[in-house]
């Protein structure tokens, strides 16, 4: 029987969509029955376990699941909390669910910098990360641990400042708060248990990782096609971001023009397109790449 890798993913929340999308792009077809806590994927011998994000590190550390997709913030908090850190390995940063753990305080108050936190009360869901940050900055402050709705703590008189996850900053603004320092940046990570796996299981992980790497690489990568005057080809190919070997082809019936096709491994900004156009490039097409390998 082929091995089954079990992956813990968040059931519902800010990691869930990105996790499912990544696995689907890696070729897994996932259609869980409504309310089901597990689902056997089609495409590779993989089973998913749908859980709360906070449970993912320990499920993987205990070997209940082989792999998990969790936020860097949750992993750091767990690791600081106590032993067991060595039970997990980060396999890949996944580039989604990006957010920043920030310090913030009431907009019209006196706290404007880290130094102003001396002797204050700070509400957070990440007490371990906050305490280690404060220690690093020689600040003595009280951490008030709240599981959620941290932003309203100052208005309720529970704290003077907060330490919370921020992506756009809209929630902070809506609660009359302004951020003044970054504690850590976070993104989703693929983690595995730090135990010895049998060869078949390792081979299955390697296969999944090749696909995941292809999905991640293709996110920023674009295929660009354009036509350009022969004499401008060197200038134009030099402008293509992250393109290693463009294909240059003649155009039927146009001796003065060539077609340029290239895979660009970096973001192509509008500025670049304008510069290409200024050098005589025309019929410029930028196409997304769905999958990459090799
Ligand atoms: P659960 O019910 O699974 O415990 P939760 O309410 O604790 O969910 P979510 O709000 O879904 O958690 O956030 C899960 C993870 O997503 C966070 O730990 C963090 O890594 C990331 N995250 C949090 N806030 C944001 C955000 N605003 N934008 C993007 N990612 C975020
Ligand atoms: Zn949670």
XYZ file of C-alpha atoms and ligand atoms in Angstrom:
326
model
C 0.000 0.000 0.000
C 1.310 3.459 -0.825
C 2.059 5.729 2.142
C -0.365 8.448 3.088
C 0.970 11.782 4.241
C -1.314 13.544 6.629
C -1.328 17.350 6.500
C -2.912 19.585 9.160
C -4.518 22.718 7.704
C -6.689 25.424 9.236
C -10.389 24.594 8.950
C -11.603 28.179 8.637
C -9.808 31.507 8.886
C -7.025 33.559 7.416
C -4.760 30.610 6.601
C -7.450 28.304 5.226
C -7.964 29.711 1.710
C -4.257 30.093 0.953
C -3.542 26.567 2.202
C -6.276 24.967 0.080
C -5.352 27.011 -2.991
C -1.690 26.011 -2.726
C -2.505 22.303 -2.364
C -4.974 22.448 -5.243
C -2.416 24.208 -7.454
C 0.004 21.418 -6.498
C -2.438 18.979 -8.089
C -4.538 17.786 -5.185
C -8.250 17.632 -5.677
C -9.921 18.253 -2.329
C -13.672 18.007 -1.790
C -14.424 17.457 1.887
C -17.928 16.495 2.946
C -19.562 19.396 4.800
C -18.511 19.287 8.441
C -15.900 16.560 7.873
C -12.663 16.918 9.834
C -10.598 14.850 7.405
C -10.523 14.456 3.653
C -8.566 12.089 1.443
C -7.276 14.145 -1.507
C -7.295 12.842 -5.050
C -4.100 13.235 -7.084
C -1.505 12.167 -4.482
C -1.897 9.822 -1.483
C -2.481 12.669 0.967
C -5.022 13.120 3.733
C -5.970 16.508 5.155
C -6.974 17.174 8.724
C -9.007 20.380 9.266
C -8.258 21.959 12.638
C -7.805 25.280 14.470
C -4.550 26.957 13.518
C -3.277 27.001 17.127
C -3.415 23.180 17.255
C -1.318 22.656 14.115
C 2.208 22.868 15.660
C 1.438 20.331 18.399
C -0.386 17.935 16.051
C 2.733 17.850 13.871
C 5.149 17.753 16.824
C 3.290 14.763 18.277
C 3.336 12.958 14.945
C -0.476 12.906 14.587
C 0.140 14.715 11.285
C 3.288 14.534 9.168
C 3.021 18.070 7.821
C 1.165 21.245 8.690
C 0.572 24.739 7.376
C 0.772 27.296 10.179
C 1.553 30.977 10.719
C 5.131 31.857 11.646
C 3.706 33.884 14.570
C 1.958 30.846 16.080
C 5.081 28.703 15.658
C 7.310 31.300 17.311
C 4.878 31.681 20.220
C 4.750 27.887 20.729
C 8.514 27.552 20.445
C 9.081 30.224 23.102
C 6.462 28.655 25.342
C 8.542 25.655 26.141
C 10.315 22.525 25.004
C 9.177 20.786 21.866
C 10.649 23.309 19.458
C 13.072 20.687 18.196
C 10.116 18.430 17.346
C 9.313 20.627 14.319
C 11.156 21.633 11.171
C 10.234 24.411 8.772
C 10.147 22.964 5.280
C 9.189 26.053 3.235
C 7.985 29.611 3.719
C 4.824 29.714 1.595
C 4.412 33.434 0.896
C 0.742 33.827 1.869
C -1.133 34.961 5.025
C 1.456 37.689 5.375
C 0.920 39.930 8.364
C 2.952 41.884 10.890
C 2.857 41.702 14.662
C 2.882 45.362 15.688
C 2.801 47.519 18.766
C 0.072 50.140 18.704
C -1.405 52.674 21.108
C -4.242 55.233 21.145
C -3.680 57.835 18.419
C -4.025 60.803 20.778
C -2.187 59.277 23.782
C 1.396 59.600 25.061
C 2.812 56.315 23.776
C 4.672 56.992 20.529
C 7.717 54.700 20.745
C 9.032 51.521 22.348
C 10.695 53.518 25.156
C 7.309 54.972 26.155
C 6.127 51.443 27.082
C 8.195 51.422 30.309
C 5.811 50.463 33.156
C 2.772 50.179 30.844
C 0.171 47.447 30.340
C 0.141 45.825 26.899
C -2.642 43.528 25.664
C -1.738 40.720 23.252
C -2.534 37.185 22.106
C 1.232 36.549 21.796
C 2.636 37.010 25.319
C 5.815 34.970 24.742
C 6.842 36.855 21.615
C 5.999 40.182 23.257
C 7.906 39.398 26.438
C 11.010 38.370 24.551
C 10.775 41.561 22.438
C 10.413 43.755 25.538
C 13.361 42.017 27.196
C 15.503 42.657 24.120
C 14.629 46.353 24.396
C 15.086 46.503 28.194
C 11.477 47.452 28.785
C 9.604 46.364 31.893
C 5.894 46.201 31.116
C 2.873 44.079 32.037
C 1.495 41.733 29.374
C -2.265 41.189 29.475
C -3.123 38.056 27.511
C -6.357 38.116 25.498
C -7.417 35.440 22.990
C -9.131 37.901 20.658
C -10.467 41.448 20.189
C -7.148 42.812 21.431
C -7.801 46.151 19.685
C -10.510 47.160 22.112
C -8.387 46.627 25.249
C -7.199 50.272 25.522
C -10.750 51.641 25.101
C -11.938 49.284 27.860
C -9.155 50.443 30.166
C -7.576 46.967 30.125
C -4.270 48.163 28.712
C -2.298 51.229 27.588
C -1.093 49.665 24.354
C -1.549 46.514 22.291
C 0.622 44.068 20.388
C -1.425 42.526 17.586
C -1.352 41.201 14.025
C -1.913 43.822 11.363
C -2.252 43.517 7.617
C -3.895 46.671 6.217
C -4.104 48.649 9.469
C -7.836 49.306 8.968
C -8.825 47.587 12.240
C -6.295 49.655 14.199
C -7.570 52.874 12.628
C -11.199 51.908 13.311
C -10.322 51.546 17.005
C -8.467 54.874 17.228
C -5.039 53.207 17.396
C -1.750 53.921 15.591
C 1.114 51.472 15.289
C 4.613 52.599 16.216
C 6.851 49.493 16.094
C 7.148 46.110 14.373
C 7.687 43.076 16.587
C 7.825 40.435 13.830
C 6.742 39.760 10.275
C 4.890 36.534 9.605
C 3.753 34.335 6.746
C 2.418 30.803 6.364
C 5.041 28.054 6.770
C 4.984 24.406 5.768
C 6.240 22.443 8.778
C 7.077 18.772 9.313
C 7.794 16.570 12.263
C 11.474 16.211 13.061
C 11.369 12.422 13.094
C 12.798 9.807 10.775
C 10.365 8.985 8.000
C 10.466 5.865 5.871
C 11.813 6.209 2.339
C 8.410 6.115 0.665
C 7.097 8.925 2.828
C 10.207 11.041 2.158
C 9.783 10.405 -1.572
C 6.171 11.536 -1.412
C 7.174 14.729 0.417
C 9.896 15.388 -2.183
C 7.299 14.998 -4.936
C 4.870 17.357 -3.220
C 7.671 19.886 -2.604
C 8.720 19.936 -6.246
C 5.154 20.855 -7.119
C 4.880 23.451 -4.325
C 8.180 25.016 -5.428
C 6.791 25.195 -8.971
C 3.640 26.921 -7.752
C 5.615 29.424 -5.649
C 8.077 30.162 -8.475
C 5.274 30.702 -10.968
C 3.563 33.321 -8.779
C 5.994 36.144 -9.589
C 7.012 34.730 -12.946
C 5.454 36.017 -16.177
C 5.846 35.200 -19.836
C 6.427 38.311 -21.926
C 6.087 38.562 -25.712
C 6.787 41.639 -27.808
C 7.891 42.784 -31.244
C 10.759 45.256 -31.580
C 13.067 46.907 -34.134
C 16.197 44.801 -34.781
C 18.586 47.542 -33.685
C 16.833 47.891 -30.290
C 16.916 44.177 -29.360
C 19.958 44.409 -27.043
C 18.503 47.393 -25.186
C 15.143 45.718 -24.892
C 16.354 42.340 -23.648
C 18.500 44.150 -21.026
C 15.321 45.709 -19.635
C 13.485 42.406 -19.092
C 13.483 41.703 -15.320
C 14.981 38.360 -14.336
C 14.950 36.905 -17.878
C 17.961 34.659 -18.505
C 17.752 33.571 -22.153
C 15.078 35.277 -24.260
C 14.024 33.679 -27.536
C 14.520 36.059 -30.482
C 12.678 35.149 -33.695
C 12.253 36.749 -37.111
C 8.834 38.096 -38.101
C 7.444 36.982 -41.471
C 7.523 39.861 -43.961
C 9.177 42.316 -41.544
C 12.961 42.321 -42.039
C 13.406 45.275 -39.668
C 11.537 43.658 -36.733
C 12.067 40.705 -34.397
C 9.819 38.932 -31.897
C 11.149 38.551 -28.334
C 9.733 35.932 -25.943
C 11.047 35.568 -22.396
C 10.245 34.137 -18.982
C 10.679 36.963 -16.443
C 11.335 35.741 -12.906
C 10.705 39.131 -11.312
C 7.686 41.421 -11.257
C 7.135 43.323 -14.490
C 6.013 46.822 -13.534
C 4.163 49.273 -15.787
C 7.349 51.424 -15.706
C 9.238 48.627 -17.448
C 6.540 48.318 -20.121
C 6.732 52.088 -20.739
C 10.521 51.905 -21.066
C 10.187 48.989 -23.511
C 7.661 50.961 -25.558
C 9.923 54.027 -25.561
C 12.626 51.870 -27.203
C 10.283 50.819 -29.996
C 8.741 47.627 -28.571
C 5.108 47.072 -29.552
C 2.409 44.402 -29.317
C 3.676 43.746 -25.764
C 1.875 40.900 -23.999
C 2.484 39.828 -20.379
C 0.999 36.418 -19.563
C 0.676 34.572 -16.239
C 2.384 31.181 -15.877
C 0.327 28.509 -14.191
C 2.929 25.864 -13.449
C 6.722 25.544 -13.758
C 9.096 22.624 -13.536
C 12.772 22.193 -14.380
P -8.714 29.559 14.479
O -10.187 29.495 14.583
O -8.171 28.563 13.482
O -8.010 29.477 15.821
P -7.848 32.356 14.494
O -9.013 33.253 14.705
O -6.899 32.087 15.621
O -8.369 30.993 13.836
P -7.074 33.735 12.037
O -7.563 35.132 12.275
O -7.771 32.920 11.005
O -6.893 32.925 13.392
O -5.518 33.847 11.666
C -4.766 32.704 11.425
C -3.362 33.104 11.033
O -3.409 33.890 9.844
C -2.641 34.010 12.038
O -2.025 33.297 13.085
C -1.631 34.700 11.167
O -0.524 33.856 10.892
C -2.417 34.892 9.878
N -3.074 36.212 9.899
C -3.642 36.823 10.932
N -4.150 38.018 10.624
C -3.896 38.177 9.344
C -4.197 39.182 8.425
N -4.829 40.297 8.805
N -3.848 38.998 7.162
C -3.211 37.869 6.768
N -2.882 36.868 7.606
C -3.217 37.008 8.872
Zn -6.293 30.415 16.285
